[in-house]
mmCIF file of C-alpha atoms in Angstrom:
data_model
loop_
_atom_site.group_PDB
_atom_site.id
_atom_site.type_symbol
_atom_site.label_atom_id
_atom_site.label_comp_id
_atom_site.label_asym_id
_atom_site.label_seq_id
_atom_site.Cartn_x
_atom_site.Cartn_y
_atom_site.Cartn_z
ATOM 1 C CA MET Y 15 0.000 0.000 0.000
ATOM 2 C CA GLU Y 16 1.339 3.461 -0.816
ATOM 3 C CA ASN Y 17 1.421 6.129 1.933
ATOM 4 C CA VAL Y 18 -0.293 9.389 0.936
ATOM 5 C CA ASN Y 19 1.442 12.455 2.436
ATOM 6 C CA SER Y 20 -1.088 15.286 2.730
ATOM 7 C CA ASN Y 21 1.284 17.664 4.569
ATOM 8 C CA GLU Y 22 2.302 20.949 2.974
ATOM 9 C CA PRO Y 23 5.761 21.162 1.427
ATOM 10 C CA LYS Y 24 8.576 22.244 3.723
ATOM 11 C CA GLY Y 25 9.366 25.206 1.507
ATOM 12 C CA LEU Y 26 5.834 26.552 1.952
ATOM 13 C CA LYS Y 27 6.170 26.302 5.762
ATOM 14 C CA VAL Y 28 9.370 28.349 5.705
ATOM 15 C CA VAL Y 29 7.748 31.055 3.596
ATOM 16 C CA SER Y 30 4.697 31.175 5.906
ATOM 17 C CA HIS Y 31 6.846 31.548 9.060
ATOM 18 C CA TYR Y 32 8.929 34.217 7.326
ATOM 19 C CA LYS Y 33 5.818 36.257 6.449
ATOM 20 C CA LEU Y 34 4.538 35.990 10.043
ATOM 21 C CA GLY Y 35 7.905 37.171 11.422
ATOM 22 C CA VAL Y 36 7.928 40.129 9.031
ATOM 23 C CA LYS Y 37 4.405 41.105 10.095
ATOM 24 C CA LEU Y 38 5.316 40.940 13.795
ATOM 25 C CA LEU Y 39 8.447 42.992 13.188
ATOM 26 C CA PHE Y 40 6.453 45.571 11.220
ATOM 27 C CA ILE Y 41 3.846 45.808 14.005
ATOM 28 C CA GLY Y 42 6.587 46.257 16.605
ATOM 29 C CA ILE Y 43 8.165 49.078 14.592
ATOM 30 C CA ILE Y 44 4.779 50.824 14.309
ATOM 31 C CA VAL Y 45 4.224 50.500 18.072
ATOM 32 C CA LEU Y 46 7.645 51.995 18.785
ATOM 33 C CA LEU Y 47 6.994 54.854 16.372
ATOM 34 C CA LEU Y 48 3.652 55.565 18.068
ATOM 35 C CA LEU Y 49 5.344 55.684 21.490
ATOM 36 C CA ILE Y 50 7.478 58.644 20.407
ATOM 37 C CA PRO Y 51 4.619 61.171 20.019
ATOM 38 C CA THR Y 52 2.955 59.710 23.130
ATOM 39 C CA ALA Y 53 6.103 60.407 25.164
ATOM 40 C CA MET Y 54 6.323 63.906 23.668
ATOM 41 C CA VAL Y 55 2.701 64.657 24.578
ATOM 42 C CA SER Y 56 3.205 63.306 28.124
ATOM 43 C CA SER Y 57 6.300 65.480 28.536
ATOM 44 C CA LEU Y 58 4.378 68.526 27.288
ATOM 45 C CA ILE Y 59 1.537 67.826 29.736
ATOM 46 C CA ARG Y 60 3.967 67.543 32.662
ATOM 47 C CA ASP Y 61 5.666 70.760 31.610
ATOM 48 C CA ARG Y 62 2.326 72.592 31.412
ATOM 49 C CA GLU Y 63 1.292 71.236 34.817
ATOM 50 C CA ASN Y 64 4.567 72.422 36.380
ATOM 51 C CA THR Y 65 4.213 75.853 34.763
ATOM 52 C CA ALA Y 66 0.627 76.104 35.995
ATOM 53 C CA SER Y 67 1.752 75.189 39.521
ATOM 54 C CA VAL Y 68 4.457 77.880 39.426
ATOM 55 C CA ALA Y 69 1.957 80.475 38.156
ATOM 56 C CA GLU Y 70 -0.493 79.496 40.921
ATOM 57 C CA SER Y 71 2.223 79.834 43.572
ATOM 58 C CA GLU Y 72 3.201 83.288 42.288
ATOM 59 C CA VAL Y 73 -0.406 84.490 42.427
ATOM 60 C CA PHE Y 74 -0.948 83.075 45.908
ATOM 61 C CA ASN Y 75 2.295 84.673 47.156
ATOM 62 C CA GLN Y 76 0.863 88.064 46.175
ATOM 63 C CA TRP Y 77 -2.823 87.439 46.804
ATOM 64 C CA GLY Y 78 -2.519 85.283 49.917
ATOM 65 C CA GLY Y 79 -2.885 81.541 50.432
ATOM 66 C CA SER Y 80 -5.324 79.516 52.487
ATOM 67 C CA GLN Y 81 -6.231 81.143 55.781
ATOM 68 C CA THR Y 82 -6.512 79.854 59.317
ATOM 69 C CA ILE Y 83 -8.281 82.295 61.627
ATOM 70 C CA LEU Y 84 -8.158 81.982 65.401
ATOM 71 C CA PRO Y 85 -10.799 83.577 67.640
ATOM 72 C CA PRO Y 86 -9.975 86.720 69.631
ATOM 73 C CA MET Y 87 -8.218 86.309 72.957
ATOM 74 C CA LEU Y 88 -7.690 88.616 75.934
ATOM 75 C CA GLU Y 89 -4.360 88.644 77.733
ATOM 76 C CA VAL Y 90 -3.453 90.460 80.961
ATOM 77 C CA ASN Y 91 -0.034 90.546 82.583
ATOM 78 C CA ARG Y 92 1.355 91.035 86.067
ATOM 79 C CA GLN Y 93 4.787 91.196 87.641
ATOM 80 C CA VAL Y 94 5.466 88.824 90.528
ATOM 81 C CA LYS Y 95 8.496 88.204 92.706
ATOM 82 C CA VAL Y 96 9.943 84.718 92.619
ATOM 83 C CA VAL Y 97 13.055 83.102 94.073
ATOM 84 C CA ALA Y 98 15.874 82.987 91.548
ATOM 85 C CA THR Y 99 16.767 79.711 89.869
ATOM 86 C CA ALA Y 100 19.745 78.589 87.829
ATOM 87 C CA ASN Y 101 17.953 79.837 84.709
ATOM 88 C CA ASP Y 102 17.788 83.374 86.140
ATOM 89 C CA ARG Y 103 21.559 83.981 86.238
ATOM 90 C CA SER Y 104 22.101 87.545 85.148
ATOM 91 C CA GLU Y 105 23.387 90.853 86.450
ATOM 92 C CA ARG Y 106 20.179 91.235 88.425
ATOM 93 C CA CYS Y 107 20.599 87.779 89.929
ATOM 94 C CA PRO Y 108 24.266 86.901 90.575
ATOM 95 C CA VAL Y 109 25.214 83.255 90.993
ATOM 96 C CA ASP Y 110 26.505 83.845 94.515
ATOM 97 C CA ASP Y 111 23.061 85.049 95.682
ATOM 98 C CA PRO Y 112 20.672 82.147 94.867
ATOM 99 C CA ASN Y 113 17.987 83.363 97.275
ATOM 100 C CA ARG Y 114 17.599 86.731 95.640
ATOM 101 C CA ALA Y 115 14.076 87.463 94.371
ATOM 102 C CA VAL Y 116 13.564 88.455 90.753
ATOM 103 C CA MET Y 117 10.549 89.868 88.917
ATOM 104 C CA LYS Y 118 8.738 87.533 86.577
ATOM 105 C CA ARG Y 119 5.925 88.320 84.184
ATOM 106 C CA GLU Y 120 2.855 86.111 84.314
ATOM 107 C CA THR Y 121 0.174 86.161 81.644
ATOM 108 C CA LEU Y 122 -3.501 85.293 82.065
ATOM 109 C CA SER Y 123 -5.219 84.315 78.796
ATOM 110 C CA ILE Y 124 -9.001 84.554 78.477
ATOM 111 C CA LEU Y 125 -10.826 82.888 75.576
ATOM 112 C CA PRO Y 126 -14.381 83.719 74.488
ATOM 113 C CA ASN Y 127 -17.184 81.437 75.619
ATOM 114 C CA GLU Y 128 -18.901 81.620 72.234
ATOM 115 C CA VAL Y 129 -17.535 82.410 68.773
ATOM 116 C CA SER Y 130 -19.264 82.731 65.405
ATOM 117 C CA ILE Y 131 -17.637 83.510 62.059
ATOM 118 C CA GLU Y 132 -19.664 84.850 59.141
ATOM 119 C CA GLY Y 133 -18.437 85.550 55.622
ATOM 120 C CA ASP Y 134 -19.639 85.962 52.047
ATOM 121 C CA VAL Y 135 -17.137 84.200 49.793
ATOM 122 C CA GLU Y 136 -16.651 85.632 46.305
ATOM 123 C CA THR Y 137 -14.502 84.059 43.585
ATOM 124 C CA LYS Y 138 -12.289 86.015 41.214
ATOM 125 C CA GLU Y 139 -10.250 84.778 38.264
ATOM 126 C CA LEU Y 140 -6.743 86.147 37.885
ATOM 127 C CA LYS Y 141 -4.700 85.609 34.726
ATOM 128 C CA ARG Y 142 -1.066 84.628 34.780
ATOM 129 C CA GLY Y 143 0.123 84.110 31.204
ATOM 130 C CA ILE Y 144 -2.187 81.579 29.573
ATOM 131 C CA TYR Y 145 -3.437 80.345 32.923
ATOM 132 C CA GLU Y 146 -6.552 81.435 34.817
ATOM 133 C CA ILE Y 147 -6.283 81.015 38.560
ATOM 134 C CA VAL Y 148 -9.357 81.143 40.774
ATOM 135 C CA THR Y 149 -8.961 83.108 44.003
ATOM 136 C CA MET Y 150 -11.438 83.796 46.763
ATOM 137 C CA ALA Y 151 -12.180 86.898 48.797
ATOM 138 C CA ALA Y 152 -14.544 87.199 51.727
ATOM 139 C CA PRO Y 153 -15.345 89.963 54.205
ATOM 140 C CA ILE Y 154 -15.233 88.172 57.558
ATOM 141 C CA THR Y 155 -17.196 89.101 60.677
ATOM 142 C CA ILE Y 156 -16.178 87.389 63.924
ATOM 143 C CA LYS Y 157 -18.432 87.630 66.955
ATOM 144 C CA GLY Y 158 -17.736 86.350 70.445
ATOM 145 C CA ASN Y 159 -18.708 86.721 74.083
ATOM 146 C CA PHE Y 160 -16.302 86.955 77.002
ATOM 147 C CA LEU Y 161 -18.218 85.816 80.060
ATOM 148 C CA ILE Y 162 -15.941 86.121 83.081
ATOM 149 C CA SER Y 163 -17.083 84.487 86.300
ATOM 150 C CA GLU Y 164 -16.683 86.125 89.713
ATOM 151 C CA SER Y 165 -13.824 83.780 90.587
ATOM 152 C CA ASP Y 166 -12.062 84.669 87.328
ATOM 153 C CA LYS Y 167 -12.615 88.360 88.053
ATOM 154 C CA ALA Y 168 -10.956 87.903 91.449
ATOM 155 C CA VAL Y 169 -7.941 86.345 89.730
ATOM 156 C CA ALA Y 170 -7.909 88.989 86.970
ATOM 157 C CA SER Y 171 -7.981 91.787 89.553
ATOM 158 C CA GLN Y 172 -4.446 90.795 90.512
ATOM 159 C CA TYR Y 173 -3.292 91.622 86.977
ATOM 160 C CA ASN Y 174 -2.805 94.924 85.168
ATOM 161 C CA CYS Y 175 -6.186 95.047 83.431
ATOM 162 C CA SER Y 176 -5.699 98.630 82.257
ATOM 163 C CA GLN Y 177 -3.023 97.381 79.861
ATOM 164 C CA ALA Y 178 -4.704 94.228 78.601
ATOM 165 C CA THR Y 179 -4.140 92.970 75.062
ATOM 166 C CA VAL Y 180 -6.777 91.652 72.692
ATOM 167 C CA SER Y 181 -5.385 89.599 69.834
ATOM 168 C CA LEU Y 182 -6.512 87.697 66.768
ATOM 169 C CA GLY Y 183 -4.544 85.012 64.905
ATOM 170 C CA ILE Y 184 -4.424 84.694 61.108
ATOM 171 C CA SER Y 185 -2.091 82.476 59.091
ATOM 172 C CA ASP Y 186 -1.281 84.811 56.169
ATOM 173 C CA LEU Y 187 -1.350 88.590 56.585
ATOM 174 C CA LYS Y 188 -1.041 89.112 52.818
ATOM 175 C CA GLY Y 189 -4.650 88.013 52.556
ATOM 176 C CA ILE Y 190 -5.871 91.085 54.476
ATOM 177 C CA SER Y 191 -6.921 93.877 52.118
ATOM 178 C CA SER Y 192 -8.399 96.342 54.618
ATOM 179 C CA GLU Y 193 -8.048 97.520 58.203
ATOM 180 C CA VAL Y 194 -9.045 95.006 60.867
ATOM 181 C CA ILE Y 195 -11.479 96.676 63.281
ATOM 182 C CA LEU Y 196 -12.498 95.161 66.599
ATOM 183 C CA LYS Y 197 -15.427 96.353 68.690
ATOM 184 C CA ILE Y 198 -15.464 95.200 72.295
ATOM 185 C CA GLY Y 199 -17.956 96.776 74.656
ATOM 186 C CA ASP Y 200 -18.073 100.466 73.810
ATOM 187 C CA GLN Y 201 -14.485 100.489 72.524
ATOM 188 C CA THR Y 202 -13.442 100.366 68.856
ATOM 189 C CA LEU Y 203 -9.900 99.179 68.216
ATOM 190 C CA SER Y 204 -7.677 98.862 65.158
ATOM 191 C CA LEU Y 205 -5.660 95.654 65.240
ATOM 192 C CA THR Y 206 -2.073 95.786 63.981
ATOM 193 C CA PRO Y 207 0.528 93.046 63.367
ATOM 194 C CA ASN Y 208 2.375 92.020 66.516
ATOM 195 C CA GLY Y 209 4.616 89.019 65.927
ATOM 196 C CA LYS Y 210 3.696 85.364 66.006
ATOM 197 C CA GLY Y 211 0.575 83.946 67.614
ATOM 198 C CA LEU Y 212 -0.716 80.500 68.480
ATOM 199 C CA ALA Y 213 -0.700 77.578 66.016
ATOM 200 C CA ASN Y 214 1.965 79.213 63.839
ATOM 201 C CA THR Y 215 -0.257 82.172 62.943
ATOM 202 C CA SER Y 216 0.537 85.878 62.731
ATOM 203 C CA GLN Y 217 -0.902 87.943 65.544
ATOM 204 C CA LEU Y 218 -2.981 91.096 65.211
ATOM 205 C CA SER Y 219 -3.433 92.902 68.494
ATOM 206 C CA ALA Y 220 -4.309 96.115 70.282
ATOM 207 C CA LYS Y 221 -4.183 97.403 73.854
ATOM 208 C CA ILE Y 222 -7.458 97.643 75.754
ATOM 209 C CA ASP Y 223 -8.618 98.710 79.216
ATOM 210 C CA ILE Y 224 -10.833 96.030 80.800
ATOM 211 C CA GLN Y 225 -10.775 97.254 84.422
ATOM 212 C CA ASP Y 226 -14.517 97.572 84.435
#
């Protein structure tokens, strides 16, 4: 009996594998070529994002960034005599006189019992080159009540209440566009910058007489 070989010729197999390899190589080249513009576009997007971030930072440095506002606080001071310690070594307290009394300043801080903050936020678009940056402005009204008990009044009477300080903390003074006015009782005060306050804020303060 004769064997019938129905398989394709070996030469045809070689040609078929060659064509498949050429197709795969061609597809790979196309993929690599397409990655070039994709990388260029990604680089352009990153560059635009960085430029936008720089423009936003420049606007916020001039306009003012996010704000943290602390409620008003009353502070009264007094001078008390205390026995000198090793930390008090100075011309007023020589080392050879450890029992000498020195004057120390003590501060009594009084926080409001109730605080409310009201504001009407308005948005404004500022242009920086091709970028539009949204900023916000809001007139803020802060209201609070200082309710001092009789026991607290007895303690406060030992302090210099005629030279009390009322202060307000705000994180970024650049964000203030007008004078900060405080009304307490029948007194109207203009708060001015006065160093650092609590929670890494800038302090606005004014002197006030609270003897009554």
